[in-house]
XYZ file of C-alpha atoms in Angstrom:
519
model
C -6.096 -23.696 41.596
C -5.309 -20.846 39.445
C -2.103 -21.437 36.732
C 0.034 -18.983 36.726
C 1.259 -18.291 32.713
C 4.294 -17.997 31.176
C 4.388 -14.028 30.937
C 2.643 -12.487 27.957
C 5.058 -11.484 25.418
C 4.749 -11.160 21.577
C 1.375 -12.746 20.409
C 2.530 -15.381 19.175
C 0.728 -19.019 16.304
C -2.123 -20.427 17.952
C -1.081 -24.906 18.926
C -1.932 -27.142 16.756
C -5.742 -28.460 17.969
C -5.485 -32.282 18.720
C -8.052 -34.569 16.727
C -11.335 -35.750 17.605
C -11.984 -39.123 17.409
C -14.526 -39.504 15.652
C -12.935 -37.501 12.740
C -9.882 -40.329 12.593
C -13.024 -43.385 12.460
C -15.096 -40.993 9.648
C -12.004 -42.195 7.461
C -13.619 -44.963 5.426
C -10.160 -45.383 3.847
C -8.678 -46.757 7.481
C -12.418 -48.635 7.772
C -11.453 -48.270 12.024
C -14.016 -49.731 14.002
C -14.842 -48.606 17.399
C -15.495 -51.837 19.999
C -15.222 -50.998 23.211
C -14.373 -48.467 25.769
C -16.911 -45.173 25.040
C -16.470 -42.923 27.895
C -19.417 -42.012 29.571
C -19.403 -38.329 29.107
C -19.336 -36.741 25.738
C -18.475 -39.805 23.578
C -16.230 -40.513 21.563
C -16.884 -36.799 20.659
C -15.067 -35.945 23.618
C -11.863 -38.290 22.750
C -9.013 -36.018 21.323
C -6.080 -37.386 19.543
C -3.033 -35.421 20.309
C 0.124 -38.248 18.964
C 0.244 -41.669 16.617
C 2.472 -43.690 18.363
C 2.949 -47.595 17.408
C 4.376 -50.159 20.024
C 4.744 -54.076 20.668
C 6.184 -53.263 24.442
C 4.804 -55.560 27.363
C 4.390 -51.904 29.204
C 3.906 -49.090 26.774
C 3.948 -46.491 30.235
C 7.846 -45.073 29.972
C 7.299 -44.611 26.039
C 3.996 -42.436 26.379
C 3.614 -39.007 27.304
C -0.379 -38.315 26.845
C -2.516 -38.383 24.309
C -1.511 -40.544 22.437
C -3.342 -43.290 19.775
C -1.518 -46.667 20.683
C -1.146 -48.784 18.013
C -0.748 -52.164 18.838
C -0.863 -56.070 17.136
C -0.001 -57.121 20.539
C 3.482 -59.218 19.908
C 3.718 -59.099 24.072
C -0.267 -58.911 24.933
C -0.240 -61.533 28.339
C -2.002 -59.481 30.583
C -4.462 -57.024 29.390
C -6.012 -56.100 32.767
C -1.900 -54.845 33.543
C -1.789 -53.600 30.027
C -4.674 -51.347 29.967
C -4.390 -49.638 33.176
C -1.102 -48.527 32.301
C -2.188 -47.185 29.691
C -4.760 -44.592 31.409
C -2.159 -44.098 34.234
C 0.237 -42.933 31.050
C -2.845 -40.361 29.938
C -2.791 -42.776 26.661
C -6.556 -41.486 24.526
C -7.311 -44.457 22.308
C -5.656 -48.302 21.695
C -5.907 -48.848 17.894
C -4.671 -52.755 18.070
C -3.968 -54.552 14.289
C -5.683 -58.432 13.856
C -2.819 -59.142 12.269
C -0.887 -61.192 11.691
C -0.799 -62.320 15.685
C -4.173 -62.455 15.827
C -7.531 -62.578 13.846
C -10.205 -60.830 15.955
C -9.714 -58.210 19.121
C -9.395 -60.492 22.033
C -12.132 -60.396 24.442
C -9.874 -60.168 27.374
C -8.203 -56.542 26.227
C -12.088 -55.721 25.281
C -13.238 -56.178 28.738
C -10.464 -54.323 31.002
C -10.752 -51.664 27.656
C -14.654 -50.698 28.696
C -14.420 -51.499 32.391
C -11.860 -48.282 32.558
C -13.575 -46.101 29.456
C -10.819 -46.751 26.927
C -11.501 -46.514 23.698
C -10.171 -49.951 21.816
C -10.297 -49.147 17.846
C -9.903 -52.778 15.999
C -7.583 -51.938 12.964
C -8.550 -54.194 10.027
C -5.734 -55.933 7.887
C -5.242 -54.135 4.963
C -5.117 -50.740 7.348
C -0.819 -50.617 7.603
C -0.072 -48.303 11.416
C 1.343 -45.810 8.818
C -1.703 -44.957 7.233
C -3.468 -43.925 10.473
C -0.732 -42.137 11.292
C -0.643 -39.642 8.304
C -4.245 -39.544 8.560
C -3.728 -37.687 12.076
C -0.648 -35.835 11.506
C -2.808 -34.392 7.511
C -5.901 -33.737 10.444
C -3.604 -32.022 12.732
C -2.325 -30.016 9.281
C -6.096 -28.989 8.278
C -7.220 -28.195 12.181
C -4.176 -25.827 12.609
C -4.843 -23.642 8.905
C -8.064 -23.391 10.294
C -6.987 -22.141 13.678
C -4.394 -20.141 11.916
C -7.099 -18.361 9.593
C -9.341 -18.175 12.632
C -6.439 -16.220 15.052
C -5.835 -13.728 10.816
C -9.272 -12.868 11.117
C -9.265 -12.013 14.771
C -6.412 -9.518 15.171
C -7.937 -7.729 12.101
C -10.752 -7.753 13.628
C -9.200 -6.051 16.835
C -7.462 -4.029 14.892
C -9.685 -2.785 13.308
C -11.850 -2.170 16.303
C -8.726 -0.226 17.873
C -8.688 2.344 15.197
C -12.329 3.075 16.036
C -13.639 6.428 17.603
C -14.103 4.629 21.327
C -11.504 2.082 21.199
C -11.524 0.304 24.185
C -15.010 -0.570 24.451
C -14.609 -1.824 20.458
C -11.383 -3.784 20.974
C -13.294 -5.676 24.319
C -16.462 -5.718 22.219
C -14.818 -7.925 18.922
C -12.498 -10.244 21.793
C -15.737 -11.010 23.747
C -18.182 -12.534 19.996
C -14.644 -14.008 18.691
C -13.929 -15.850 21.471
C -17.781 -16.201 22.455
C -17.618 -15.116 26.227
C -17.265 -11.866 28.267
C -14.597 -9.573 28.195
C -14.217 -7.464 31.322
C -11.184 -4.391 31.905
C -10.302 -4.204 35.683
C -9.339 -1.584 37.440
C -6.673 -1.455 39.611
C -9.504 -1.881 42.608
C -11.155 -4.664 40.873
C -13.919 -2.331 39.888
C -14.857 -2.612 36.738
C -14.056 -0.088 33.738
C -15.493 -1.835 30.875
C -17.220 -5.069 30.081
C -18.432 -6.698 26.680
C -20.413 -9.979 26.265
C -22.311 -12.539 27.830
C -21.657 -12.249 32.120
C -20.270 -15.673 32.918
C -21.716 -17.041 36.749
C -21.250 -15.027 40.025
C -19.128 -17.341 40.390
C -16.717 -17.041 38.055
C -17.262 -13.376 38.113
C -15.541 -13.664 41.743
C -12.740 -16.546 40.693
C -11.722 -14.036 37.364
C -11.691 -11.361 40.165
C -9.325 -13.494 42.194
C -7.240 -14.039 39.831
C -6.846 -9.966 38.802
C -5.349 -9.985 42.069
C -2.777 -12.760 41.184
C -1.553 -10.604 37.987
C -2.187 -7.316 39.558
C -0.828 -7.782 43.203
C -1.050 -4.690 45.350
C 1.252 -3.716 47.924
C 2.653 -4.550 51.110
C 1.550 -2.187 54.370
C 3.608 -1.066 56.698
C 5.066 -3.468 59.189
C 3.061 -2.871 62.427
C 5.189 -1.182 65.051
C 3.910 -4.718 67.135
C 6.490 -7.103 66.781
C 3.057 -9.614 67.742
C 0.480 -8.222 65.468
C -0.995 -10.401 63.010
C 0.748 -9.200 59.379
C -1.852 -7.800 56.954
C -2.569 -10.027 54.116
C -1.404 -10.281 50.879
C -2.577 -10.354 47.837
C -2.574 -13.908 46.534
C -0.114 -14.888 43.978
C 2.417 -12.009 45.366
C 5.695 -11.904 47.294
C 7.539 -9.889 49.285
C 11.104 -9.723 47.803
C 13.386 -11.304 50.839
C 14.871 -7.808 52.464
C 13.252 -5.631 50.390
C 11.229 -2.958 52.244
C 7.615 -3.139 53.165
C 5.728 -1.719 50.219
C 7.356 -3.698 47.786
C 6.085 -7.481 46.124
C 7.908 -9.784 43.928
C 7.152 -9.653 40.336
C 3.685 -10.904 39.581
C 3.381 -13.092 36.788
C 1.554 -12.183 33.748
C -1.048 -13.938 33.036
C -3.403 -16.409 35.297
C -5.598 -19.053 33.867
C -8.451 -21.063 36.072
C -12.196 -23.069 35.769
C -15.193 -23.190 37.227
C -17.171 -25.625 35.739
C -17.211 -25.713 32.348
C -16.064 -21.978 32.392
C -12.356 -21.030 31.404
C -10.882 -17.605 33.177
C -8.309 -16.008 32.528
C -6.659 -12.806 33.374
C -3.460 -10.605 31.793
C -1.486 -7.619 33.412
C -1.974 -4.504 30.481
C 1.530 -2.899 29.869
C 1.702 1.016 30.655
C 2.080 0.867 34.999
C -1.558 1.758 35.440
C -2.184 -1.556 36.617
C -5.194 -2.283 35.036
C -6.310 -6.360 33.808
C -8.009 -7.859 30.958
C -10.373 -10.630 32.266
C -11.851 -13.618 30.027
C -14.902 -15.526 30.982
C -15.325 -18.233 27.995
C -17.345 -21.679 28.104
C -14.237 -24.578 26.914
C -10.986 -23.079 26.050
C -10.062 -22.380 21.735
C -6.242 -23.519 21.108
C -5.652 -19.969 19.778
C -7.921 -18.350 22.382
C -4.518 -18.006 24.428
C -2.966 -16.570 20.646
C -6.358 -13.949 20.717
C -6.413 -12.474 23.923
C -3.240 -12.073 23.600
C -2.881 -9.228 20.381
C -6.201 -7.808 22.272
C -3.360 -7.087 25.602
C -1.428 -5.247 23.308
C -3.616 -3.061 21.945
C -4.987 -2.593 25.474
C -1.743 -1.828 27.093
C -1.062 0.543 23.772
C -4.963 1.842 23.967
C -4.989 2.764 28.073
C -1.047 3.978 28.539
C -0.604 7.741 29.837
C 0.215 9.744 26.140
C -0.238 12.635 27.693
C 1.613 13.478 30.888
C 3.825 16.631 31.002
C 7.134 15.334 28.768
C 4.675 13.397 25.844
C 3.064 17.360 25.924
C 6.125 18.530 25.140
C 7.361 15.811 22.595
C 3.826 16.301 20.877
C 5.424 20.265 20.799
C 8.312 19.834 18.958
C 6.909 17.571 16.588
C 3.778 20.497 16.046
C 7.189 23.026 15.532
C 9.327 20.575 13.497
C 6.377 20.416 10.893
C 5.363 23.753 10.632
C 9.049 24.897 9.841
C 10.906 24.807 13.072
C 14.241 23.492 12.349
C 15.632 20.523 14.513
C 17.788 22.351 16.283
C 15.834 24.782 18.075
C 13.098 22.026 18.482
C 15.417 19.905 20.658
C 15.152 21.046 23.208
C 11.029 20.534 23.761
C 12.009 17.004 23.727
C 13.611 17.225 26.725
C 17.103 17.534 28.387
C 17.945 13.606 27.680
C 19.477 11.185 28.008
C 18.239 9.659 25.363
C 19.199 6.456 23.785
C 17.988 5.369 20.159
C 17.256 1.811 19.319
C 16.953 0.075 16.116
C 15.345 -3.507 15.306
C 13.921 -6.312 13.361
C 12.650 -9.355 13.024
C 12.090 -11.874 10.426
C 9.168 -10.713 7.841
C 8.533 -6.654 8.414
C 6.774 -4.863 11.503
C 4.514 -3.532 11.849
C 2.484 -0.648 13.409
C 1.450 -3.337 15.949
C 4.751 -5.384 15.938
C 6.697 -1.621 16.147
C 4.535 -0.452 19.278
C 4.191 -4.148 20.812
C 8.791 -3.838 21.038
C 8.296 -0.129 22.027
C 5.661 -1.188 24.351
C 8.154 -3.487 25.879
C 10.715 -1.105 26.055
C 8.693 1.461 27.409
C 8.777 4.249 25.322
C 5.694 5.089 22.681
C 7.964 6.956 20.490
C 7.899 4.380 18.036
C 8.108 4.007 14.079
C 9.003 2.292 10.861
C 9.287 1.679 7.527
C 8.172 -1.702 7.074
C 11.702 -3.520 7.473
C 13.339 -1.119 10.430
C 11.855 -0.124 13.961
C 13.391 2.564 15.554
C 12.454 3.446 18.898
C 13.620 6.713 20.778
C 13.857 5.810 24.947
C 14.318 8.474 27.658
C 16.407 8.331 30.407
C 19.448 5.670 31.059
C 18.561 2.446 30.566
C 19.151 -1.347 29.479
C 17.645 -2.273 27.287
C 17.400 -6.442 27.192
C 17.175 -8.825 24.149
C 13.494 -9.317 22.940
C 12.427 -12.040 21.802
C 11.834 -12.390 17.947
C 13.751 -9.251 17.408
C 17.606 -7.753 17.167
C 18.684 -5.040 18.277
C 20.980 -2.515 17.561
C 20.981 -0.136 21.172
C 23.139 3.605 21.145
C 24.892 5.247 23.832
C 22.205 7.104 26.174
C 23.085 10.673 23.826
C 22.333 14.686 24.606
C 18.750 15.939 22.850
C 20.615 17.610 20.739
C 23.166 14.948 19.530
C 20.325 12.134 18.512
C 21.614 12.156 14.988
C 24.592 10.575 15.742
C 23.105 7.994 18.366
C 20.788 7.118 15.044
C 23.837 6.049 13.480
C 25.001 4.487 16.223
C 21.661 2.398 16.029
C 21.668 1.591 12.628
C 25.658 0.177 13.293
C 25.272 -1.523 16.325
C 22.220 -3.087 14.205
C 23.974 -4.375 11.667
C 26.953 -6.193 13.723
C 24.194 -8.075 15.644
C 22.359 -9.464 11.919
C 25.992 -10.148 11.428
C 26.953 -11.948 13.729
C 23.854 -13.225 14.676
C 23.245 -12.449 17.941
C 20.300 -11.045 19.267
C 21.705 -7.622 20.232
C 24.677 -5.547 20.491
C 25.560 -2.030 21.552
C 27.287 0.914 20.750
C 30.598 0.308 20.936
C 32.897 2.652 23.530
C 35.754 5.375 21.905
C 38.324 4.021 24.265
C 41.850 4.451 23.119
C 40.192 7.117 20.084
C 39.487 9.537 23.033
C 43.855 9.981 23.550
C 43.529 11.912 20.286
C 41.943 15.547 19.655
C 38.521 15.457 18.110
C 40.127 18.252 16.387
C 43.013 16.643 14.913
C 41.837 13.379 14.136
C 39.358 14.438 11.963
C 41.343 16.327 10.239
C 43.549 13.571 9.546
C 41.031 11.291 8.743
C 39.576 13.432 5.973
C 42.734 13.732 4.081
C 43.653 10.432 4.262
C 39.988 8.818 2.599
C 39.594 11.866 0.920
C 40.080 9.631 -1.915
C 36.587 7.431 -1.926
C 34.863 10.139 0.788
C 32.325 10.814 -2.439
C 31.137 7.069 -2.385
C 29.204 6.444 0.842
C 29.096 3.683 -0.875
C 32.649 2.070 -0.992
C 33.180 4.249 2.814
C 29.927 2.518 4.594
C 31.984 -1.574 2.400
C 35.062 -0.515 4.260
C 33.812 0.273 7.541
C 31.199 -2.360 7.896
C 34.685 -4.733 6.458
C 36.949 -3.839 9.012
C 34.278 -3.936 12.037
C 34.023 -7.649 10.730
C 37.727 -8.575 10.816
C 37.230 -9.020 7.310
C 34.760 -11.724 7.236
C 33.358 -11.198 2.895
C 30.902 -13.477 4.498
C 29.082 -11.523 7.694
C 30.007 -7.914 5.639
C 27.969 -9.035 2.855
C 24.805 -9.760 5.330
C 25.130 -6.716 7.094
C 25.356 -4.731 3.881
C 22.702 -7.178 2.395
C 24.622 -7.279 -0.893
C 25.999 -10.107 -2.664
C 29.540 -11.657 -1.193
C 31.386 -10.898 -4.888
C 30.312 -6.928 -4.717
C 31.708 -6.878 -1.423
C 35.397 -7.941 -2.709
C 35.177 -5.286 -5.745
C 34.039 -2.609 -3.676
C 36.961 -3.909 -0.581
C 39.816 -3.600 -3.886
C 38.225 -0.545 -5.629
C 39.214 1.328 -1.680
C 42.521 -0.483 -1.614
C 43.132 0.845 -5.149
C 42.512 4.149 -4.594
C 43.845 4.615 -1.360
C 46.636 3.028 -2.645
C 46.976 0.953 0.662
C 47.837 -2.661 1.900
C 44.330 -3.634 3.586
C 46.278 -7.224 4.510
C 48.975 -4.761 6.817
C 47.739 -4.822 10.122
C 48.656 -1.001 11.111
C 46.943 0.000 7.566
C 43.960 -1.704 8.612
C 43.661 0.399 12.735
C 44.664 3.415 11.011
C 41.827 3.102 8.486
C 39.568 1.970 11.485
C 40.231 5.510 13.077
C 40.148 7.662 10.167
C 36.442 6.075 9.894
C 35.299 6.763 13.028
C 35.969 10.238 12.688
C 35.377 10.804 8.734
C-alpha cells in the first residue's frame, strides 16, 4: 500500500545509515566470528545493524526497538528457544554472545535455535569487551554518515548547476535520475509524463507510480448527482472530502508518498506553485540520503515550474525595469499593484543562500525574494496570515499600501529583532494602540524636540528603542543588536546623560517610547 510520508519542507540532512554486519565481522581487532543464523537471502551482507544493546534479561523483548545487535553473556539464559524467538519477534538484527565469564563456548542449543530462525549469532571472544563492539559500530556509522553527507552535498550542487542551464527542468530531472541511479518523471495533473530521465522501470512500477501521483495530487470531487440513489463518482486515492465542504473540494493531500514494487522503490512528490505537477522517482533499493536529494529537486522544480509571468508578475517586472532606468520609487510604485503588501524578514542558523531563500519564499507563496546572505526579505501581496516556518525566525509587518513599503520594511526588521531577542519563531508588527489618540503631526514635533540630543546618533536612538521594547533587558538587547551587553549599558547611559532624564522612571520610559514611535 502507498505510504504517505511527512509533508515535504526544506531539505534536511540524510539519516544515519545502518552498519552492514559484514563490516563489523571484518574488524580484526574485535575477533568476532559468525557461528549461526546466516540469512538465506543476501547472506550476512544483507544484515544491517542500527543500534547496539547489552542486556542480561531472560526476556529482552521489552527493551528492544528493532535492528539491534544484542550483546549478552547468557547470565539468565535458561531457554534458548524462547530467547531467540523473542529477539526475532522484537526485530533484533543479531546476537553477540560473550563466551566469558559464564560460558566457555557458545551453547549448542542457542546455536541451533538461531540457525532455525535465520538469526545471526556472533561469538565474542573473552578479550573483546562489549563496549569495544559498541564503539566500533558508532565509528562505522559516523563514517557512513560522513559519506552520505558528502553524497547529498555533491547532489545538491549538481542539481543547482542543472537548474541554471538553458533548459533547466529536463536538466534537473536528468541529474536527479543520475544521482539516485533510477528514473525521474515530471507528471502533469492528468497523469501524463511531461519530461522523463533515466532508465525506465517495469510497466507495473510505472503504473504504481501513477497511483502514487494521485495520492499526493488528488482530483476534486464531481458534483453530487441529483438522484440520491445514484452511485457517487470514484474518488482519487488518498483524497477525502472535508466534512460539510461543498462539492468539488477535497481534504488536503500529503505532499509526498512512497511505495515498493518488487525491488523498485517508488516516491511521488507534489510540487509547489499551484500547477498540480508531481515529481515521480523510481530507483532500485532505497539509499539513506535519497529522500533528501529528492527534496532538493522538489524545491528547484517547484520554483522552475511556478508561473512567473502573469499580469501581476509583468507589472512587477515593469516596475523593476523603470527603477533601474532611473525612475523613483514614488513613480514606479503604482506598477506593483494596489496591495495591500506584507513584508517578511527571516533568518536561520547559518547563512541562507539563494536556494534556501527561494525555498522560504515558495513556502510563503511569493517569488519576490531577496537576501544579503544574512537576512531574507520577502514581499507578499494580499492580506494573508503568515505562519512560522521550520528552522526560520521571522519578523512580519502589518499589511501596507504600495507607497508605504519602506515603513513596512522597517517594521518587519524590528519585528525580526524582537523575535530573535525573545527566542520565538515569529513576531508581528505591533498595533499602534493608544498612540492613535495623539495627532501624528503634533506627536512628531514633540518627538523631534524630546529626542533632539541623540537625533544625530542612529546607534543611540536604535539602542534606546530596542532596550525600551525589551523592558530594559541588557542581555536580550545585546542579542537583538548583535553587540556586547557592556556596549548596550554604555549607550543607554549616554542616552540618559544627553537627554537629561532618569531611565529608571516608568513615566520617562513611557514618554520616550511614544516619542520613538513618531521619530
